[in-house]
Amino acid sequence: MTITVWLENAVQDAERRGLSALRPLLETLARSTSALRTGDWNFDASGELDELKGPDAR
């Protein structure tokens, strides 16, 4: 499931429940999640790790 699909479903569910005020919070959560997932500090999910660089690499 993509973040976009999740957001659409979450907004529809909130509106169905009469909680349309949640829309801005859900949109902010979606943007934040997207930013975290695209961060350059994330490991490659392919399973092939490059050599860790820098003293803080774990």
mmCIF file of C-alpha atoms in Angstrom:
data_model
loop_
_atom_site.group_PDB
_atom_site.id
_atom_site.type_symbol
_atom_site.label_atom_id
_atom_site.label_comp_id
_atom_site.label_asym_id
_atom_site.label_seq_id
_atom_site.Cartn_x
_atom_site.Cartn_y
_atom_site.Cartn_z
ATOM 1 C CA MET A 1 0.000 0.000 0.000
ATOM 2 C CA THR A 2 1.367 3.389 -0.944
ATOM 3 C CA ILE A 3 1.171 6.462 1.244
ATOM 4 C CA THR A 4 -1.216 8.037 -1.255
ATOM 5 C CA VAL A 5 -3.605 5.087 -1.124
ATOM 6 C CA TRP A 6 -3.373 4.999 2.666
ATOM 7 C CA LEU A 7 -4.170 8.716 2.872
ATOM 8 C CA GLU A 8 -7.177 8.410 0.578
ATOM 9 C CA ASN A 9 -8.555 5.509 2.634
ATOM 10 C CA ALA A 10 -7.883 7.229 5.955
ATOM 11 C CA VAL A 11 -9.547 10.472 4.856
ATOM 12 C CA GLN A 12 -12.586 8.607 3.504
ATOM 13 C CA ASP A 13 -12.885 6.653 6.754
ATOM 14 C CA ALA A 14 -12.591 9.794 8.869
ATOM 15 C CA GLU A 15 -15.248 11.561 6.789
ATOM 16 C CA ARG A 16 -17.563 8.534 7.020
ATOM 17 C CA ARG A 17 -17.237 8.722 10.800
ATOM 18 C CA GLY A 18 -17.950 12.453 10.839
ATOM 19 C CA LEU A 19 -14.363 13.337 11.712
ATOM 20 C CA SER A 20 -13.516 15.577 8.775
ATOM 21 C CA ALA A 21 -11.359 17.732 11.086
ATOM 22 C CA LEU A 22 -8.785 14.912 10.993
ATOM 23 C CA ARG A 23 -7.945 15.605 7.341
ATOM 24 C CA PRO A 24 -5.131 18.124 8.030
ATOM 25 C CA LEU A 25 -3.590 15.796 10.616
ATOM 26 C CA LEU A 26 -3.731 12.818 8.262
ATOM 27 C CA GLU A 27 -2.204 14.860 5.425
ATOM 28 C CA THR A 28 0.619 16.002 7.718
ATOM 29 C CA LEU A 29 1.244 12.424 8.833
ATOM 30 C CA ALA A 30 1.373 11.284 5.190
ATOM 31 C CA ARG A 31 3.883 14.022 4.268
ATOM 32 C CA SER A 32 6.040 13.241 7.299
ATOM 33 C CA THR A 33 6.004 9.517 6.591
ATOM 34 C CA SER A 34 6.938 10.132 2.974
ATOM 35 C CA ALA A 35 9.829 12.388 4.013
ATOM 36 C CA LEU A 36 11.132 9.790 6.467
ATOM 37 C CA ARG A 37 10.941 7.013 3.888
ATOM 38 C CA THR A 38 12.890 9.005 1.321
ATOM 39 C CA GLY A 39 15.598 10.096 3.762
ATOM 40 C CA ASP A 40 19.145 9.443 2.580
ATOM 41 C CA TRP A 41 19.929 7.834 5.933
ATOM 42 C CA ASN A 42 17.671 4.847 5.211
ATOM 43 C CA PHE A 43 19.325 1.575 4.312
ATOM 44 C CA ASP A 44 18.693 0.128 0.890
ATOM 45 C CA ALA A 45 15.745 -2.278 1.221
ATOM 46 C CA SER A 46 17.140 -4.517 -1.530
ATOM 47 C CA GLY A 47 19.143 -6.414 1.082
ATOM 48 C CA GLU A 48 22.468 -5.495 -0.494
ATOM 49 C CA LEU A 49 24.349 -3.231 1.894
ATOM 50 C CA ASP A 50 27.140 -0.951 0.827
ATOM 51 C CA GLU A 51 30.009 -0.563 3.233
ATOM 52 C CA LEU A 52 28.876 1.550 6.131
ATOM 53 C CA LYS A 53 30.534 4.925 6.102
ATOM 54 C CA GLY A 54 31.371 7.296 8.906
ATOM 55 C CA PRO A 55 31.870 6.837 12.629
ATOM 56 C CA ASP A 56 28.137 6.937 13.372
ATOM 57 C CA ALA A 57 27.187 4.173 10.939
ATOM 58 C CA ARG A 58 25.533 1.216 12.609
#
